[in-house]
Each structure stands twice: as C-alpha cells, then as structure tokens.
mmCIF file of C-alpha atoms and ligand atoms in Angstrom:
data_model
loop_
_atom_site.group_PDB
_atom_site.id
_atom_site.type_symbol
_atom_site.label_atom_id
_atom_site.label_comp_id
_atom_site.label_asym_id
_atom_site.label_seq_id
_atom_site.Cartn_x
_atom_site.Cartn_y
_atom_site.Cartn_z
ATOM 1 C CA UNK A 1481 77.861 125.780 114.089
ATOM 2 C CA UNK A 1482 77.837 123.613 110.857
ATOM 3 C CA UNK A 1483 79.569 126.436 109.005
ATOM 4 C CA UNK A 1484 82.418 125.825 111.108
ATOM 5 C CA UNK A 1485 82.411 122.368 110.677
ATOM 6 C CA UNK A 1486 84.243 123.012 107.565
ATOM 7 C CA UNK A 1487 87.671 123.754 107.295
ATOM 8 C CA UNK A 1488 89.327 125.907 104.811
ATOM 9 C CA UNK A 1489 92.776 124.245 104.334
ATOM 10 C CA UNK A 1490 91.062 120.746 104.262
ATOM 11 C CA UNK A 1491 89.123 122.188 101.454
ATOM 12 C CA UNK A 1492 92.104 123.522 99.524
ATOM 13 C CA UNK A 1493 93.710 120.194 99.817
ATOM 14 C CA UNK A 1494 90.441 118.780 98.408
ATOM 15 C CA UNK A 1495 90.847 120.571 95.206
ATOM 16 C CA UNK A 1496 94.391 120.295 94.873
ATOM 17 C CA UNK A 1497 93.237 116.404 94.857
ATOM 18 C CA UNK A 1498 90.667 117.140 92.438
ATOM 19 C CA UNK A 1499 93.379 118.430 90.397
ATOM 20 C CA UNK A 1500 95.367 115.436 90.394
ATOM 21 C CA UNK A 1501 92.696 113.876 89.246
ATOM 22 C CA UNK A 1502 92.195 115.989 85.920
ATOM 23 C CA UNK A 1503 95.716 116.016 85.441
ATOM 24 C CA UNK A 1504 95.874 112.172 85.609
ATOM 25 C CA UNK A 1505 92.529 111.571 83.369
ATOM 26 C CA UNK A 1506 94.830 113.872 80.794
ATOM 27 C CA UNK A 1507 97.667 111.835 81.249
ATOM 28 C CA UNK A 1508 95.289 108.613 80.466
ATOM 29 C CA UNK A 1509 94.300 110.111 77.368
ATOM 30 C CA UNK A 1510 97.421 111.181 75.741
ATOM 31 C CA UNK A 1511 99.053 107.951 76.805
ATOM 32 C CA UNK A 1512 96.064 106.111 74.293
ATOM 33 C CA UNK A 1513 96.930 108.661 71.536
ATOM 34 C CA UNK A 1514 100.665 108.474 72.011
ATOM 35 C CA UNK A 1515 99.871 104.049 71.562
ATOM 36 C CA UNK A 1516 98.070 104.766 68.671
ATOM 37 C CA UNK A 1517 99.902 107.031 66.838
ATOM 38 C CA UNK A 1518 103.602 106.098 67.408
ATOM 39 C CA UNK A 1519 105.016 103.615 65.153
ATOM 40 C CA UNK A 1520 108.264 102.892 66.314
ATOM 41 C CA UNK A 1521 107.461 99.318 68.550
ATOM 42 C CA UNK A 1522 109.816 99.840 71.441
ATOM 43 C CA UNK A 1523 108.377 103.557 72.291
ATOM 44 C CA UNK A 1524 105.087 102.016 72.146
ATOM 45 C CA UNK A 1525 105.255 98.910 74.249
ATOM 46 C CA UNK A 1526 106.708 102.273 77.213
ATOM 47 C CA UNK A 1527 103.628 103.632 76.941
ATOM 48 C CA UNK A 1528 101.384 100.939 77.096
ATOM 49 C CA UNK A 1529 103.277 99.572 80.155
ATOM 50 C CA UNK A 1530 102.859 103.156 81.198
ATOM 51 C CA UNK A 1531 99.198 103.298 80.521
ATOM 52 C CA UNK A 1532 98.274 100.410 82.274
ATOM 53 C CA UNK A 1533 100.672 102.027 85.542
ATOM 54 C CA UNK A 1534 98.356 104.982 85.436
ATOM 55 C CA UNK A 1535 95.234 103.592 85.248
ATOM 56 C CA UNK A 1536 95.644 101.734 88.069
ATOM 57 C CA UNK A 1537 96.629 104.602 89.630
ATOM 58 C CA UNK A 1538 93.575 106.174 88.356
ATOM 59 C CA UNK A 1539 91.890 103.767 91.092
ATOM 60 C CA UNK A 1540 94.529 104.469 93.928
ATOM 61 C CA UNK A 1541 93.792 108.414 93.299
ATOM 62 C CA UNK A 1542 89.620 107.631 93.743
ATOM 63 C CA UNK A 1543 90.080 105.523 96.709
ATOM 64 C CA UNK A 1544 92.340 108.236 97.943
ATOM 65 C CA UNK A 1545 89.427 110.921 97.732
ATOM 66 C CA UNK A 1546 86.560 109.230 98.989
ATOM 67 C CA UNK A 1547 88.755 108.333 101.646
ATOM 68 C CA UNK A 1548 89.899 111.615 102.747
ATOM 69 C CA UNK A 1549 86.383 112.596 103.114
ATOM 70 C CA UNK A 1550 86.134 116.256 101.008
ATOM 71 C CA UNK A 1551 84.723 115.991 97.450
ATOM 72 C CA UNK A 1552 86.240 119.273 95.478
ATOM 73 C CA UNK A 1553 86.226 120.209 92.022
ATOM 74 C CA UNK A 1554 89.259 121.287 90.528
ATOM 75 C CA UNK A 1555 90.357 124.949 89.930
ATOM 76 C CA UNK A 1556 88.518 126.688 86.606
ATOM 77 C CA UNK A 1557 92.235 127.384 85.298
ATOM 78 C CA UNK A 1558 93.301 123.298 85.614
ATOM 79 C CA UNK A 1559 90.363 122.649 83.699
ATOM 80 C CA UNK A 1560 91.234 125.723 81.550
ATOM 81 C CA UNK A 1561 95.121 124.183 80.891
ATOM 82 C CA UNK A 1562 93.553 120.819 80.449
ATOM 83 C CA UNK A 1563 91.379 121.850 77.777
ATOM 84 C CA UNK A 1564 94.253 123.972 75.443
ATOM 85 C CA UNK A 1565 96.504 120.851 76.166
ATOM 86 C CA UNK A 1566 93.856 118.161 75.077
ATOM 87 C CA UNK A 1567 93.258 120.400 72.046
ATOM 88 C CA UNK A 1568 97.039 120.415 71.203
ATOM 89 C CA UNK A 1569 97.306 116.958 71.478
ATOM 90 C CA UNK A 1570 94.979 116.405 69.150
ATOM 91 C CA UNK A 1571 96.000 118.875 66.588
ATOM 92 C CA UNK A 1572 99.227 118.771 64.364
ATOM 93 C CA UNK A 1573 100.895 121.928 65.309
ATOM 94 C CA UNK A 1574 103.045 119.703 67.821
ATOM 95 C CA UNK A 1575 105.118 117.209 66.191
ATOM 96 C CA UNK A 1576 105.303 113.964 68.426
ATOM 97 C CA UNK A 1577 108.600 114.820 70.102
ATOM 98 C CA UNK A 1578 106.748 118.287 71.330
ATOM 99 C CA UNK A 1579 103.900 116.455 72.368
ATOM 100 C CA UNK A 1580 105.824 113.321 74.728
ATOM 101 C CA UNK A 1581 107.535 116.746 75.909
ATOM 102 C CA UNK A 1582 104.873 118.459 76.939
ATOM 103 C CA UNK A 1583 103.592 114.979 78.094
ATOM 104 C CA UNK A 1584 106.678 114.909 80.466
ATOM 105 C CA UNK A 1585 105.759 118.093 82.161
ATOM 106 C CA UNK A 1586 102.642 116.914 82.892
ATOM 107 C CA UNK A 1587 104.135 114.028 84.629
ATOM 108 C CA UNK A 1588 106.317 116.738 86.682
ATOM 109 C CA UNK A 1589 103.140 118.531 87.528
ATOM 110 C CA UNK A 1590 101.961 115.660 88.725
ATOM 111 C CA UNK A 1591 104.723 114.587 90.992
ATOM 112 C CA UNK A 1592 104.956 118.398 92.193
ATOM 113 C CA UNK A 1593 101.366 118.403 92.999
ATOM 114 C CA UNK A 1594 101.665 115.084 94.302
ATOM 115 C CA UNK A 1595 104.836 116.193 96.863
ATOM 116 C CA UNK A 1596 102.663 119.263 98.051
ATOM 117 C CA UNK A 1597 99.883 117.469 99.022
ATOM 118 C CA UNK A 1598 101.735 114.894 101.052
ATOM 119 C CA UNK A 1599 103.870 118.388 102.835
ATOM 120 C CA UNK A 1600 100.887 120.177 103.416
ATOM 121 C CA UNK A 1601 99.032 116.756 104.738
ATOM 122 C CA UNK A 1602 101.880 116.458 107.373
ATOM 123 C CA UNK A 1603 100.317 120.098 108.542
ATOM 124 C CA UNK A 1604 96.981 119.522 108.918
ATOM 125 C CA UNK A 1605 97.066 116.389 110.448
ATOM 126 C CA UNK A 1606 97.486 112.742 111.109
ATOM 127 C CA UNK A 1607 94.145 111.646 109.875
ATOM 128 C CA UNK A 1608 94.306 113.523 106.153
ATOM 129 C CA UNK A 1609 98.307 112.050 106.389
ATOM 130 C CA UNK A 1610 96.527 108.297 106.631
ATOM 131 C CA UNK A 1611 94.173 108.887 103.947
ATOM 132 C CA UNK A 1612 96.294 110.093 101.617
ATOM 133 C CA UNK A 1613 99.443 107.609 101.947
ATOM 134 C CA UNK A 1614 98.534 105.406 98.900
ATOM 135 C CA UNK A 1615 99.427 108.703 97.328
ATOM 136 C CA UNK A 1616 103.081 107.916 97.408
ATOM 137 C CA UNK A 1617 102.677 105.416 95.275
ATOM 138 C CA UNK A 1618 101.536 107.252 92.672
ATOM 139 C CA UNK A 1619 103.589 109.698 93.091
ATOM 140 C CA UNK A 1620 106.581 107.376 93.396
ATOM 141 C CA UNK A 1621 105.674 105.838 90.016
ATOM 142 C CA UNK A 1622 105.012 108.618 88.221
ATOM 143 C CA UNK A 1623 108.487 109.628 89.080
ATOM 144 C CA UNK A 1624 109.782 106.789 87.173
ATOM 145 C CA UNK A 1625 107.632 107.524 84.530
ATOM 146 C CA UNK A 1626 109.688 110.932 84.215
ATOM 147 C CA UNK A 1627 112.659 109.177 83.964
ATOM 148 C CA UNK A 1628 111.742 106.789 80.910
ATOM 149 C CA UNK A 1629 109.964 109.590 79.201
ATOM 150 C CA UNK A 1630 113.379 111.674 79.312
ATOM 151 C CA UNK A 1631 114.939 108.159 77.382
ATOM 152 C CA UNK A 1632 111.844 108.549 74.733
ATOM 153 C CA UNK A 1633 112.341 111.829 74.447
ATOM 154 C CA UNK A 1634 116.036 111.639 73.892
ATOM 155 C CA UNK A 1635 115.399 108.892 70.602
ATOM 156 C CA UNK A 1636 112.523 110.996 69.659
ATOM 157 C CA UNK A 1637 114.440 114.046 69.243
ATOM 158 C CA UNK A 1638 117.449 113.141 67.856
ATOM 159 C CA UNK A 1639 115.255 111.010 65.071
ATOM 160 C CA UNK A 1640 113.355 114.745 64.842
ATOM 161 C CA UNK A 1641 116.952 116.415 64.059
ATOM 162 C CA UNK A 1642 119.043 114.290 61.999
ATOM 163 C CA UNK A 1643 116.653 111.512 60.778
ATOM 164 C CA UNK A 1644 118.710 109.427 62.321
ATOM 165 C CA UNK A 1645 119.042 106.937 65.353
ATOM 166 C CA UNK A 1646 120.663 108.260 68.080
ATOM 167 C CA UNK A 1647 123.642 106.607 70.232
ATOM 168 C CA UNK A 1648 122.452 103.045 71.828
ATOM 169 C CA UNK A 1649 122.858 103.731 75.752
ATOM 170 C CA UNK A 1650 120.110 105.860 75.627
ATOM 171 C CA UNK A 1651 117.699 102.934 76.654
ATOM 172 C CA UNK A 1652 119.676 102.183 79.702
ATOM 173 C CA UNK A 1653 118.392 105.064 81.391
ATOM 174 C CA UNK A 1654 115.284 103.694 80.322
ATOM 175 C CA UNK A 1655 115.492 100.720 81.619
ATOM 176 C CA UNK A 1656 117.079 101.633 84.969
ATOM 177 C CA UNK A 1657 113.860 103.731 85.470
ATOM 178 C CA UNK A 1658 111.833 100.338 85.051
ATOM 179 C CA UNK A 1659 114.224 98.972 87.745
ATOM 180 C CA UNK A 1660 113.882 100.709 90.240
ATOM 181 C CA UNK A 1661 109.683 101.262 89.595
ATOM 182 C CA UNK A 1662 109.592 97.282 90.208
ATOM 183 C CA UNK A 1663 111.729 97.698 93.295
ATOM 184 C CA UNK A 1664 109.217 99.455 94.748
ATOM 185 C CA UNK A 1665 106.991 98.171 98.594
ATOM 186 C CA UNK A 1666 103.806 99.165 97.732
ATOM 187 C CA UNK A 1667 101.362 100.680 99.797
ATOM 188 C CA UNK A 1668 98.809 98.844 101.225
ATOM 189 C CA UNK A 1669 96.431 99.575 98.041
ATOM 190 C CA UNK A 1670 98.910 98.142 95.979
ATOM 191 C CA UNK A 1671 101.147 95.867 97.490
ATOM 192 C CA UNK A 1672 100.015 93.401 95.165
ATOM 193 C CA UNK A 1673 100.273 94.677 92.047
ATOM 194 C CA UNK A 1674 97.479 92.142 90.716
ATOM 195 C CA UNK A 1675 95.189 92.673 93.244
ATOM 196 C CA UNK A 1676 94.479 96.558 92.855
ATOM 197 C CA UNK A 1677 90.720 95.740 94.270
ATOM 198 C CA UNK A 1678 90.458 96.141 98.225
ATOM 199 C CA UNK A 1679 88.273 93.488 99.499
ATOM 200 C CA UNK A 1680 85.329 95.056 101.805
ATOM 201 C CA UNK A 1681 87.094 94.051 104.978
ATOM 202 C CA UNK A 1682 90.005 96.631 103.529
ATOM 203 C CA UNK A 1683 88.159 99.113 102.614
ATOM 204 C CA UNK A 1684 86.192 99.282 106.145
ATOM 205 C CA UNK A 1685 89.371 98.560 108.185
ATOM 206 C CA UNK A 1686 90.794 101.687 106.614
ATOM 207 C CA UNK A 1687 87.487 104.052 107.513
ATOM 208 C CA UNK A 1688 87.916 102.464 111.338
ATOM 209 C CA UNK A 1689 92.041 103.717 111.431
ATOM 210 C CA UNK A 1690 91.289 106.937 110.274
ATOM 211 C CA UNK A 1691 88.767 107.304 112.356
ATOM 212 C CA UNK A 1692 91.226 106.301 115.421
ATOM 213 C CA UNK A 1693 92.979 108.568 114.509
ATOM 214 C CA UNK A 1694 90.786 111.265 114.707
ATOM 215 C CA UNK A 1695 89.270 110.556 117.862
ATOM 216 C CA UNK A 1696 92.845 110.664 119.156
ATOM 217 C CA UNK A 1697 93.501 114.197 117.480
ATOM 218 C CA UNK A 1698 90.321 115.313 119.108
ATOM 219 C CA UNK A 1699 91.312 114.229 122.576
ATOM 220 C CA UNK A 1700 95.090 115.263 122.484
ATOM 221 C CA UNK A 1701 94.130 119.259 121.716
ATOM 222 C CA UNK A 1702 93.607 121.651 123.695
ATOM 223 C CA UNK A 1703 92.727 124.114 120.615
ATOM 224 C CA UNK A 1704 89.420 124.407 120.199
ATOM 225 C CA UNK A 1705 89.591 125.727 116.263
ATOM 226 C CA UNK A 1706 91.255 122.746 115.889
ATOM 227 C CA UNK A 1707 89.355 120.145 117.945
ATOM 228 C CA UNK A 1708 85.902 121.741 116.072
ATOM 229 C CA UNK A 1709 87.882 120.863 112.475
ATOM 230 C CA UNK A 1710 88.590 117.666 113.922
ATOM 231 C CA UNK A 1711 85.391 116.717 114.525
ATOM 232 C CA UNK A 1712 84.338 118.251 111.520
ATOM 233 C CA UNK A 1713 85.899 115.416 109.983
ATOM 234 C CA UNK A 1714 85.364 113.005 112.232
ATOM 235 C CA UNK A 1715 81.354 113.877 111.946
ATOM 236 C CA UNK A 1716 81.021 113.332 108.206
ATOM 237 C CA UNK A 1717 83.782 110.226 107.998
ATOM 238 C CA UNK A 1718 81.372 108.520 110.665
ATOM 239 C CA UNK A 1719 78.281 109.568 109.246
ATOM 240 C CA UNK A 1720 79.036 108.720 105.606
ATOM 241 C CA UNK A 1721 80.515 104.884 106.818
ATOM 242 C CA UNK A 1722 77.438 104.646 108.920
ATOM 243 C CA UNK A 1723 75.288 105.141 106.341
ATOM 244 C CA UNK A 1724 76.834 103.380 103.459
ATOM 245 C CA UNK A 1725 77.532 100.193 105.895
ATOM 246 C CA UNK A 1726 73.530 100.253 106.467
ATOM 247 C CA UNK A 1727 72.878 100.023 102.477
ATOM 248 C CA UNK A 1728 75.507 98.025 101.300
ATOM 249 C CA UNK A 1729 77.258 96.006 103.843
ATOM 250 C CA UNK A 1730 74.168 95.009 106.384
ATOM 251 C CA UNK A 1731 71.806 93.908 103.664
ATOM 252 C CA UNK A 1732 74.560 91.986 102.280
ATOM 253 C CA UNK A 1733 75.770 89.774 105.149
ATOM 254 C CA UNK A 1734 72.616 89.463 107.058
ATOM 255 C CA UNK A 1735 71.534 86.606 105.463
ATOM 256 C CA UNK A 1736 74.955 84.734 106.748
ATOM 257 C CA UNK A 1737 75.700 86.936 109.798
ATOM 258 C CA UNK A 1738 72.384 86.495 111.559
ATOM 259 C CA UNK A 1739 69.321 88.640 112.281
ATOM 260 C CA UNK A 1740 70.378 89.504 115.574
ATOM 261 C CA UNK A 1741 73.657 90.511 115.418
ATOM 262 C CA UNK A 1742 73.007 92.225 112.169
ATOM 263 C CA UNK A 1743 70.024 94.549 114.010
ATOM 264 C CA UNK A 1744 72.009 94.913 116.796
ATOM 265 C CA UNK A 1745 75.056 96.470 114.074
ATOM 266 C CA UNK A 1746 72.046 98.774 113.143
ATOM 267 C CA UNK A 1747 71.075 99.937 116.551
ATOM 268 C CA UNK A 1748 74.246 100.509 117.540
ATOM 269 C CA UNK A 1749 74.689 103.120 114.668
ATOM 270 C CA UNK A 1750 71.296 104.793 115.307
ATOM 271 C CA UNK A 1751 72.424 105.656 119.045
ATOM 272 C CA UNK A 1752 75.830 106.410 117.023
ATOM 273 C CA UNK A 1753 74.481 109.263 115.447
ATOM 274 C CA UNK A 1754 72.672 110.531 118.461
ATOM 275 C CA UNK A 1755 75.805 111.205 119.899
ATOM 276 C CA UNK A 1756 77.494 112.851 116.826
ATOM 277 C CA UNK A 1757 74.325 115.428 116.713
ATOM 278 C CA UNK A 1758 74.839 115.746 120.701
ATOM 279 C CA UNK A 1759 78.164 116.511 120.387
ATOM 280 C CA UNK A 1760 77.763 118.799 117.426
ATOM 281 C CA UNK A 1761 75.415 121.124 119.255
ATOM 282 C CA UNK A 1762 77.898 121.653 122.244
ATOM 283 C CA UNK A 1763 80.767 124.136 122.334
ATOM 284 C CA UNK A 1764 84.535 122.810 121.482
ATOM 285 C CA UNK A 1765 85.963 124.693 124.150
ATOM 286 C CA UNK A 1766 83.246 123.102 127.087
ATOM 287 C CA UNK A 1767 84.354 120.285 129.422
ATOM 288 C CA UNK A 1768 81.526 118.601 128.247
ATOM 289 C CA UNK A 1769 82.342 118.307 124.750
ATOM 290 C CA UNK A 1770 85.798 116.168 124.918
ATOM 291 C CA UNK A 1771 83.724 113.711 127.799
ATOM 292 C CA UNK A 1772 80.824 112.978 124.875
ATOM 293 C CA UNK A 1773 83.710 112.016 122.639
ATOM 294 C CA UNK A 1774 84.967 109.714 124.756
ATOM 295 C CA UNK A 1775 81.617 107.983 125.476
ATOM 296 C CA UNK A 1776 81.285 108.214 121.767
ATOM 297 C CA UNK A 1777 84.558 106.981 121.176
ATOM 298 C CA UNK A 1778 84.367 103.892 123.334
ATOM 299 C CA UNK A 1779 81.088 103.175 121.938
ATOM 300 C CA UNK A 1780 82.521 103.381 118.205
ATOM 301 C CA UNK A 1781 85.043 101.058 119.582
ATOM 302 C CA UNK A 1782 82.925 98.312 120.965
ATOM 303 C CA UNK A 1783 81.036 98.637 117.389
ATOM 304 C CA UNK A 1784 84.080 98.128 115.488
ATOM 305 C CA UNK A 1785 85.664 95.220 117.588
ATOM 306 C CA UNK A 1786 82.705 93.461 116.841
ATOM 307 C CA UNK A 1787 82.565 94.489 112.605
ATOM 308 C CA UNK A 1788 85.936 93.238 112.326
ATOM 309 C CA UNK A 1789 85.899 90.450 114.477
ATOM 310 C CA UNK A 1790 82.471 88.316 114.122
ATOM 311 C CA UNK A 1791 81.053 90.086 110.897
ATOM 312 C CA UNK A 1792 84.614 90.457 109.047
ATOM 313 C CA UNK A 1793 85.314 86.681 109.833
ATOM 314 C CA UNK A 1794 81.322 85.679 108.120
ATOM 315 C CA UNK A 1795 82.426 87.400 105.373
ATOM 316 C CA UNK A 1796 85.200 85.468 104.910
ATOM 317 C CA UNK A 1797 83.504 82.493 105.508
ATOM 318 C CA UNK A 1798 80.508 83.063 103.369
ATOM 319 C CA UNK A 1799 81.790 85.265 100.258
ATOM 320 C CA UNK A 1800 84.367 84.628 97.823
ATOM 321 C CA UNK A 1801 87.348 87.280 97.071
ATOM 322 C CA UNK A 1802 85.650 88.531 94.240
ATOM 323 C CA UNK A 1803 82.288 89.069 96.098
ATOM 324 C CA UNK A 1804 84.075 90.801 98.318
ATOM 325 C CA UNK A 1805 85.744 93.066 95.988
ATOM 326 C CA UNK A 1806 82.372 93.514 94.691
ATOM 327 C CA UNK A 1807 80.967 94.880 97.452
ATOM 328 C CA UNK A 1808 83.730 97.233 98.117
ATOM 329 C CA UNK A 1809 83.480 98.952 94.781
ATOM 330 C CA UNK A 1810 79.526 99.037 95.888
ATOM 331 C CA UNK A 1811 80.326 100.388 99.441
ATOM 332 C CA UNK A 1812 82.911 103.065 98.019
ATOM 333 C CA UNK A 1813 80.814 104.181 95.413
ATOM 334 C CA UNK A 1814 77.889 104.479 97.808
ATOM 335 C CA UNK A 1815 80.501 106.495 99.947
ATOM 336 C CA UNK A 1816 81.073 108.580 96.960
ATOM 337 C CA UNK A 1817 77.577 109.244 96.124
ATOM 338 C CA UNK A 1818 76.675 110.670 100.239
ATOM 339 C CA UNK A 1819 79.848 112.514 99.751
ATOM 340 C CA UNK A 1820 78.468 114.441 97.430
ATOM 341 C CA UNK A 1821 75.020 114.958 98.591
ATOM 342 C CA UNK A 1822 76.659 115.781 101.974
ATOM 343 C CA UNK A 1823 78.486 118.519 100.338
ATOM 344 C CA UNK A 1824 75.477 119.547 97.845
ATOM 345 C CA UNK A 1825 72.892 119.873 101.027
ATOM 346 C CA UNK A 1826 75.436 122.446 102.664
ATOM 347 C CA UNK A 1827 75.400 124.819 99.374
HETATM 348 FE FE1 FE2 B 1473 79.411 100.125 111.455
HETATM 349 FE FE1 FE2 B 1474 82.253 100.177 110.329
#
C-alpha cells in the first residue's frame, strides 16, 4: 500500500523543480562573476539589480518545494550541463559577450522550465497548482530579465565587433524591461517586495489551503488511482505540518498560549494521525474509505479554526514580526528536514 502512495508524475514534477533550482543557483553564480568582472558601470549596476531579483527568488523557489511536499534531486545530465557551464564561465575561452549569451539561455531555460511546470501542474491537480503559484513570479521576472540581457548583449557585442559604442536606443529596451518587472502584483510570497520573509501565521495558513484543497480533490473523485495519489499527498503534507508544528510552533507559543489549549493542539494531532494510518490501511475504492476522510476532514477543520483563530491571534499579540519570521524559517526548515527523512525511510 505505501508503494502506491507515491505518484510517478508528482515525482517527475519534483525533479523538474529540483532542476530549477540548480539552474537558478547557476544563474546566482554567474551573476557575482559577471559584477565582478565587468567594468563598464551601467552593465554592472543590471546585474546587481538582477542578482539581488534572483536571490530572492532563490527563497520563493525553496518555499515553493517544501511546500509542494516531494523532495527530488535533479536529473544527472542538469547537474552534468551545470558543471561544463560553471567551468566555462570560469575559464577564458568565452569572451564576456559569449558568456552574458550563454547566460541568456539559461534565463530561457529557466522560464521554459518554469512554463512547463505550471502546464503540467494544471494536470495533476489543484493542490500541486496552489503550491506552486509563487512560481509565476519567478518566472514572470526572469522573463524580464531576458529582455534586459538582450539590451546588454546588444552593447556588448557591438563593443566586441567594432570597438565601438553602439547606437543609443539600445537602453530603452532595457529600460522598458525594468518597467514592466516593477509593474508587476506579486504573489502572495512577494507582494511586498521588502518583506520576502512569511511570518509563521503565512507559512501555516498556506499548509491549511493546500490541504483544503486536497481533502476536496479526495472527496470529488470517483477514481480510485487518483483518490489513493491524493491522499498520498494529503498523508505526508499532514504528517510533515503535524510534526514540525509539535517541535517548532507548540514549544514556542505555549508559554503565551496556555498549557491547556496548547496540550489540547497536541492531542488533537495524536488522534490526527490515528486516522491518517486508519485510512491508509483501507482500500481507495471502499465506501469506507471516503467516510474516514470526512471524519478526518472535519476533525482537521475544527483543529485549524482554532490554530488560526486563538493561537494565530497570541502570536500576534505576544511576538514581534521578526520573531515571527524567525520561527517560520525554523518551522520550514524543520519541514524540510522530515521531508527528507520521509523520503530517505521509503528507499
Ligand atoms: Fe496543527
Ligand atoms: Fe496547522
């Protein structure tokens, strides 16, 4: 049964994310070189603005990951490209125009890679559609990052050629790419482009939708492959936000949330997780399967009215923004870690 509890296509979208990831780490460090080795001060100042875009970004993609749920590596032949183009970048068969080129198809590699997952999210289904929508962003902004490296490249190479400047107007295009990036309604990671850090009441809220959302996808099929992958996902999100809630949020807030309330968060979970293993051990296609997950279901709901009504509202009272911010970096991190072990125990 726990085989099946993992789906292929969810998987492959896991390492295409993975692969992002590389790409974008690559991107990060050619952007530093490019800052350090370019002279010219315009061309520069691009690239730090553009630096300072993707590592931001960097955060967005993380936050993406742990969020959708499946930790992947990415494919031996990204790492493979990744490597030869590092090793280029560093080396001085590539003058500097070759190497913001191949710099720019690495940005459209990106995007692409970026578009596919968001398609192929749209097919799988509404809850890996929610955890990956801070995705756009990205992807949005590394759009306009293709545009403004076409303007680089543009000076770059006609300096290259003749030695000489080339045309003014070249810039504009430039610049109209850094229009429209600014114009752009964030998601709700970065709708403030200063605040990049979710606060903990974020970062929970978001578990709790997606998790809506899959109890709705379980209870609206009639497919049983499909309800099964559903709460594949469903079992691990819950199980993973369970756990990390009980050693980073609980200890945290029980001093100013109460005893009480705080053990009866705790309880609450334990009889939680009875239900998950209850529910795992039954057949997707039995009757009895979709009326567990909706006792489960409005038990998770009674358990999350109360987290974001009476603990979310101590938190505000009780921790500044940056504790809070704080203890979301803690609480995804500790997300990230049973991720992994989740997926290590299986192997
Ligand atoms: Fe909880
Ligand atoms: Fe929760």
């Amino acid at each position: 049964m726990v085989t099946t509890l993992d789906d292929t296509k969810r998987m492959m979208i896991g390492t295409k994310l993975a692969d992002i990831k590389a790409l974008q780490e690559l991107v990060i460090a050619n952007e530093q070189r490019f800052i350090s080795e370019i002279n010219d001060q315009d061309i520069r100042h691009r690239f730090q603005e553009m630096l300072k875009d993707d590592q931001k970004n960097m955060g967005v993609l993380e936050t993406v990951i742990v969020q959708y749920g499946i930790k992947s590596e990415p494919k031996q032949t990204i790492r493979q490209f990744v490597d030869k183009l590092q090793e280029l970048m560093g080396g001085s068969e590539l003058s500097i125009f070759e190497k913001v080129f191949q710099h720019e198809l690495l940005k459209h590699q990106l995007v692409m890679s970026g578009v596919v997952v968001h398609k192929a999210a749209q097919k799988v289904g509404a809850d890996v559609e929610l955890a990956i929508t801070p995705l756009n962003t990205v992807n949005f902004e590394n759009r306009a990052h293709q545009e403004q490296l076409k303007g680089v490249l543009e000076v770059l190479g006609v300096r290259e050629l003749t030695g000489q400047e080339a045309d003014q107007g070249l810039w504009a295009r430039v610049q109209d790419a850094v229009a429209a990036l600014s114009g752009v309604a964030g998601s709700v990671i970065t709708q403030n482009s200063d605040k990049s850090d979710l606060n903990i009441q974020d970062v929970i809220r978001l578990d709790h939708n997606k998790t809506n959302t899959l109890f709705t996808e379980i209870l609206g099929s009639n497919d049983p492959q499909k309800i099964q992958e559903y709460f594949g996902q469903l079992y691990k999100d819950l199980s993973v936000h369970a756990e990390a809630e009980e050693r980073v949020v609980y200890p945290a807030v029980r001093p100013f949330y109460g005893q009480n309330d705080t053990q009866e968060l705790y309880d609450e979970q334990a009889e939680m997780k009875r239900k998950l293993e209850e529910i795992k051990a039954l057949s997707p296609a039995s009757s009895e399967f979709k009326d567990k997950v909706r006792q489960l279901m409005e038990a998770v709901g009674d358990h999350i009215r109360q987290e974001e009504s009476t603990m979310f509202a101590a938190i505000r009272n009780n921790l500044s923004s940056d504790q809070s911010e704080q203890l979301a970096t803690q609480f995804k991190a500790a997300k990230s870690q049973l991720q992994d072990q989740m997926s290590a125990s299986k192997k």
